[in-house]
Coordinates of C-alpha atoms in Angstrom, one line a residue:
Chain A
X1 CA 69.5 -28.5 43.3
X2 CA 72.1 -25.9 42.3
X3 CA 74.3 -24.9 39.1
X4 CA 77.8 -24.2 39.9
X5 CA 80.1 -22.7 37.3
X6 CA 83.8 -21.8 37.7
X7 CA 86.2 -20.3 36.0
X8 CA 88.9 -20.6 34.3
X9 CA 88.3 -24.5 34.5
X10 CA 91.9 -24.7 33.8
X11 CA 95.3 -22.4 34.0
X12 CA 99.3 -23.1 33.9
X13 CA 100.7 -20.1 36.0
X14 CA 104.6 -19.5 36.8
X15 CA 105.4 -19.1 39.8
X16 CA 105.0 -15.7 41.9
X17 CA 102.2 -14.7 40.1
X18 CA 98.7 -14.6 41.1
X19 CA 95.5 -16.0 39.3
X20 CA 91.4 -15.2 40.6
X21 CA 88.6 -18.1 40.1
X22 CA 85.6 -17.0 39.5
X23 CA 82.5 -19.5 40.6
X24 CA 78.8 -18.7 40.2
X25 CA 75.4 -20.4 41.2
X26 CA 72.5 -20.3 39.9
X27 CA 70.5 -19.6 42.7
X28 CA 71.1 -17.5 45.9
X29 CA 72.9 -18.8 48.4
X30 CA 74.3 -17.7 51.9
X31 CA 77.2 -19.6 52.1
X32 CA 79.8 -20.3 49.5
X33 CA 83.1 -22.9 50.2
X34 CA 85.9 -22.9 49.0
X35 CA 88.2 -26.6 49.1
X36 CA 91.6 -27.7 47.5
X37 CA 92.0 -31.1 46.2
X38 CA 95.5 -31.5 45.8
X39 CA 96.7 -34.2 43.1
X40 CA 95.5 -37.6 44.4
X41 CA 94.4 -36.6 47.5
X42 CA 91.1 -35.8 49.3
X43 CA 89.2 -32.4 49.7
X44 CA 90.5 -30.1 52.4
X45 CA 88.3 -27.4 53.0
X46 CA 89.8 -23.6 52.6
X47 CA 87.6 -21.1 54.0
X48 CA 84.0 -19.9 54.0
X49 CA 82.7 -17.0 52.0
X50 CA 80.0 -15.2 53.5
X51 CA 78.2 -12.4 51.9
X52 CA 78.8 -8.8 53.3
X53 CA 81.6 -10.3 55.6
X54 CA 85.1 -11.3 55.8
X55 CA 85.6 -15.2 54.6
X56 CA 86.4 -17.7 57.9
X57 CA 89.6 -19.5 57.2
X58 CA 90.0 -23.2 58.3
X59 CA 93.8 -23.5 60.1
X60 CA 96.4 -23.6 57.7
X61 CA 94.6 -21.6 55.1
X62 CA 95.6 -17.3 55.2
X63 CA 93.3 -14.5 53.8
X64 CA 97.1 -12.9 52.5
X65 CA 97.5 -16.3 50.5
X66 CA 93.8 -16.7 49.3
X67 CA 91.6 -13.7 49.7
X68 CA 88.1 -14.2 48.8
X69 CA 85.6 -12.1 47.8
X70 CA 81.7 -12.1 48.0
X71 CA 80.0 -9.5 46.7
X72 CA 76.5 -10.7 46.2
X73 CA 74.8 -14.3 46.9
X74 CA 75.5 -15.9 43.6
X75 CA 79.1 -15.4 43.1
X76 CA 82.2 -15.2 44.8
X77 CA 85.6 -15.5 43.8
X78 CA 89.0 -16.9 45.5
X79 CA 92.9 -15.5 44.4
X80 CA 95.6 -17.8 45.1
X81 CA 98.6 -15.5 45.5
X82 CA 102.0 -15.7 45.1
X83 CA 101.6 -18.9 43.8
X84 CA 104.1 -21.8 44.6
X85 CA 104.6 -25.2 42.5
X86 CA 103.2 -26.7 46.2
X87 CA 99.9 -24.7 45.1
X88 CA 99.2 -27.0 41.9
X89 CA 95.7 -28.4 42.5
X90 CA 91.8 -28.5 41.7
X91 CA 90.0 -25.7 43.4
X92 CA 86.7 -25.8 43.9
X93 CA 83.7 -24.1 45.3
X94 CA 80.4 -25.4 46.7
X95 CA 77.0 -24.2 48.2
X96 CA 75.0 -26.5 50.4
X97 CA 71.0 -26.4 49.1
X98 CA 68.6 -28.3 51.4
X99 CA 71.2 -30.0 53.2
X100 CA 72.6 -31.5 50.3
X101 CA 76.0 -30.3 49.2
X102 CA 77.0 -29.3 45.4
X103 CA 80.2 -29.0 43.5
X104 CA 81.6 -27.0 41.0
X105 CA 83.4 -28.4 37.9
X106 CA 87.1 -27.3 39.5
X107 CA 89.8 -25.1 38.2
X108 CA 92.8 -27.0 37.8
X109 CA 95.9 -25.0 38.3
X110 CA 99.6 -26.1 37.7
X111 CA 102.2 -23.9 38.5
X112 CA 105.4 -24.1 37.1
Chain B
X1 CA 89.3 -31.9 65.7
X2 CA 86.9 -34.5 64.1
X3 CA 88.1 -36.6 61.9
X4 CA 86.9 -39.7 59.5
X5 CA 89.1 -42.4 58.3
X6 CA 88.4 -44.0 55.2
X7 CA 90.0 -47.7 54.1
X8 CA 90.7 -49.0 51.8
X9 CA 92.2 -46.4 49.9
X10 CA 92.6 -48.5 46.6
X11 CA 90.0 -51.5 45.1
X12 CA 90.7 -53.8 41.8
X13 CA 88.0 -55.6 41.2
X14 CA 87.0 -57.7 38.2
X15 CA 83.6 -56.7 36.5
X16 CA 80.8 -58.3 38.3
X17 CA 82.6 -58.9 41.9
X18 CA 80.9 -56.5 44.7
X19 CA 83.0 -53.8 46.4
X20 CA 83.0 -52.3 49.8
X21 CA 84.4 -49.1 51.3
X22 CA 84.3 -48.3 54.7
X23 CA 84.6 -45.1 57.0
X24 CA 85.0 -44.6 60.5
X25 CA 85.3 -41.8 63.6
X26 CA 86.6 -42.1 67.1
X27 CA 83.4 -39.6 67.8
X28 CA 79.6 -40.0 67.6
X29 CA 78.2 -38.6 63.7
X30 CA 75.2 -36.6 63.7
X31 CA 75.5 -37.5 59.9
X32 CA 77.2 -38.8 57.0
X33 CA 77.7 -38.3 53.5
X34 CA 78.5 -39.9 50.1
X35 CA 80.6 -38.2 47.3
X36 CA 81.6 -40.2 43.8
X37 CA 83.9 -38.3 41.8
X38 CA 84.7 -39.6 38.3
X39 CA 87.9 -39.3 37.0
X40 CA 88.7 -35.7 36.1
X41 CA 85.7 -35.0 37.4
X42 CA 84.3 -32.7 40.5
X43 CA 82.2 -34.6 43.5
X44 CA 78.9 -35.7 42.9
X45 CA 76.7 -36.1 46.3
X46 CA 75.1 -39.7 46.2
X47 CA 73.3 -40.0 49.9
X48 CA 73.1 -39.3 53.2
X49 CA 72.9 -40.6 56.3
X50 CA 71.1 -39.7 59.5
X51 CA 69.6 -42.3 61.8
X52 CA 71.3 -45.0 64.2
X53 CA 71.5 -48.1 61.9
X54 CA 70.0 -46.9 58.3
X55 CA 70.4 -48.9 55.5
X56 CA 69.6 -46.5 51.9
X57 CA 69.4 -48.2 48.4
X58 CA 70.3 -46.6 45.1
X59 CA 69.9 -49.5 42.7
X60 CA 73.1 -51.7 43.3
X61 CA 74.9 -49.4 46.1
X62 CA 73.9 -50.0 49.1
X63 CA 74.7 -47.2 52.3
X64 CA 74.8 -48.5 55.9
X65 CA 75.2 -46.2 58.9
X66 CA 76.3 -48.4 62.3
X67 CA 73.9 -48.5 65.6
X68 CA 76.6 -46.2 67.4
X69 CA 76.7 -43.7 64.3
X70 CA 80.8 -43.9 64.4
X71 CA 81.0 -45.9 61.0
X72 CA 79.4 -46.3 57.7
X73 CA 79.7 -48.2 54.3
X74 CA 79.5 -48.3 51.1
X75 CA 78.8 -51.2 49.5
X76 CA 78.3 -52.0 45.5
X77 CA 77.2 -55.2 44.0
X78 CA 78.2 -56.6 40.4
X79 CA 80.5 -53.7 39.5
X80 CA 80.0 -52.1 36.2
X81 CA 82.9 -50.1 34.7
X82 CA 80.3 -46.9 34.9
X83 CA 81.4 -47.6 39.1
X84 CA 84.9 -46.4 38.4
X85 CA 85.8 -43.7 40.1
X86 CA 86.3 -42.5 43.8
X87 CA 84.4 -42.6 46.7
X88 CA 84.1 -40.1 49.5
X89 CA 82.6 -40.1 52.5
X90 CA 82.4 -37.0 54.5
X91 CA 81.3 -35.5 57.7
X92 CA 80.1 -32.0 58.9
X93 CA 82.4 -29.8 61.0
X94 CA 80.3 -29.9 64.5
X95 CA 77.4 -32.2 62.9
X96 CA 76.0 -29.9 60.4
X97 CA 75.8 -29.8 56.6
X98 CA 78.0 -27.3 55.3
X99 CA 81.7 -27.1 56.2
X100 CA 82.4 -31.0 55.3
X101 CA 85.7 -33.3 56.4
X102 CA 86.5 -35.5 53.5
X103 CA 87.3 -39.0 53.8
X104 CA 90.9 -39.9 52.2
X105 CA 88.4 -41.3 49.7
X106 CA 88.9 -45.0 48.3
X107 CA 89.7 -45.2 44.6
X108 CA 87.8 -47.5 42.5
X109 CA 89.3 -49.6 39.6
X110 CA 86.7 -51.9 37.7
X111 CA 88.7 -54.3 35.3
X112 CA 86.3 -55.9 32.5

C-alpha cells in the first residue's frame, strides 16, 4: 500500500495569485498523478510527474498554468497559477503500487 | 479517446433495499476499477477487474465484469448508511493501471 500526504489540505486564494501543493508518499515511486475534481464532478486527470523529466500534460491541461515539479521519488508538488474562480476544486495526487491505485487526502482550493 | 460512461448518476434508496451502478465503453477493457469516495473525502480503491465475465465479492458488494469486457457493475445488497457515498469506476488510458478515466461516478444516498 502507500501513504499519501498533501498539503495545504485546504486554502481560500484571491484571484491572480498563485498557490503550490505539496504531496508526499511514503514509499518510492516512479510515477506520481496529478487529477482535479471539480465540485460535484468526476476526476479528470492533469498531467503525470515523472522524476528527472518534464511532467506529460493530458489535453486541456498547460505546464504555464500548472507546473509540476519532481525532484526525488517521494514527492512532487503542482502550482496552480494565476488562479481563476473557474480553478476552485479538490486537487489531488496519486501513485499506482502493484497495480492498485492510491489517493491522497486532496487540497481543496476556493478562489475568490 | 476512450471513454466510460457511468448511470445512474444519483440513487435514493431506503436502508435495506440493494443498489446497482453500472458502467459502460463503446471499446474492449483490458481492466476496470472501483473507487468509493466518502463525502469530503478522497477515492478509496475497492477492486479490480480483469478477466471476461468475473464476478469479485467484498462482503455485500458484489463486482461483475461482462463476457465482452465493455461493461461492469456494481451491485450492493441491504444498504447500510456506512454505503453512502460515491462510486467510481474507472479505466486505464491504453489498458494499463496508472493514468485512469473516471466514470461520472453515481452518487449514493442511503435514507434510514
Amino acid at each position: 500500500s502507500a501513504v499519501i500526504s498533501q498539503k495545504p489540505s485546504r486554502d481560500i486564494c484571491q484571484r491572480g495569485t498563485s498557490l503550490t501543493i505539496q504531496c508526499q508518499v511514503d514509499s518510492q515511486v516512479t510515477m506520481m498523478f496529478w487529477y482535479r475534481q471539480q465540485p460535484g464532478q468526476s476526476l479528470t486527470l492533469i498531467a503525470t510527474a515523472n522524476q528527472g523529466s518534464e511532467a506529460t500534460y493530458e489535453s486541456g491541461f498547460v505546464i504555464d498554468k500548472f507546473p509540476i515539479s519532481r525532484p526525488n521519488l517521494t514527492f512532487s508538488t503542482l502550482t496552480v497559477s494565476n488562479m481563476s474562480p473557474e480553478d476552485s476544486s479538490i486537487y489531488l495526487c496519486s501513485v499506482v503500487v502493484q497495480e492498485t491505485q492510491y489517493f491522497g487526502p486532496g487540497t481543496r482550493l476556493l478562489v475568490l | 479517446g476512450q471513454q466510460v460512461m457511468q448511470i445512474p448518476q444519483y440513487q435514493h434508496v431506503q436502508e435495506g433495499e440493494d443498489f446497482t451502478t453500472y458502467c459502460n465503453s463503446s471499446t474492449t477493457l483490458s481492466n476496470i476499477q472501483w473507487y468509493k469516495q466518502r463525502p469530503g473525502g478522497h477515492p478509496v480503491f475497492l477492486i479490480q477487474l480483469v478477466k471476461s465475465g468475473e464476478v469479485k465479492k467484498q462482503k455485500r458488494l458484489t463486482f461483475q465484469f461482462g463476457e465482452a469486457k465493455k461493461n461492469s457493475s456494481l451491485h450492493i445488497t441491504a444498504t447500510q448508511t456506512t454505503d453512502v457515498g460515491t462510486y467510481f469506476c474507472a479505466v486505464g488510458f491504453s489498458g494499463g493501471y496508472n493514468k485512469l478515466i473516471f466514470g461520472a461516478g453515481t452518487r449514493l444516498a442511503v435514507h434510514p
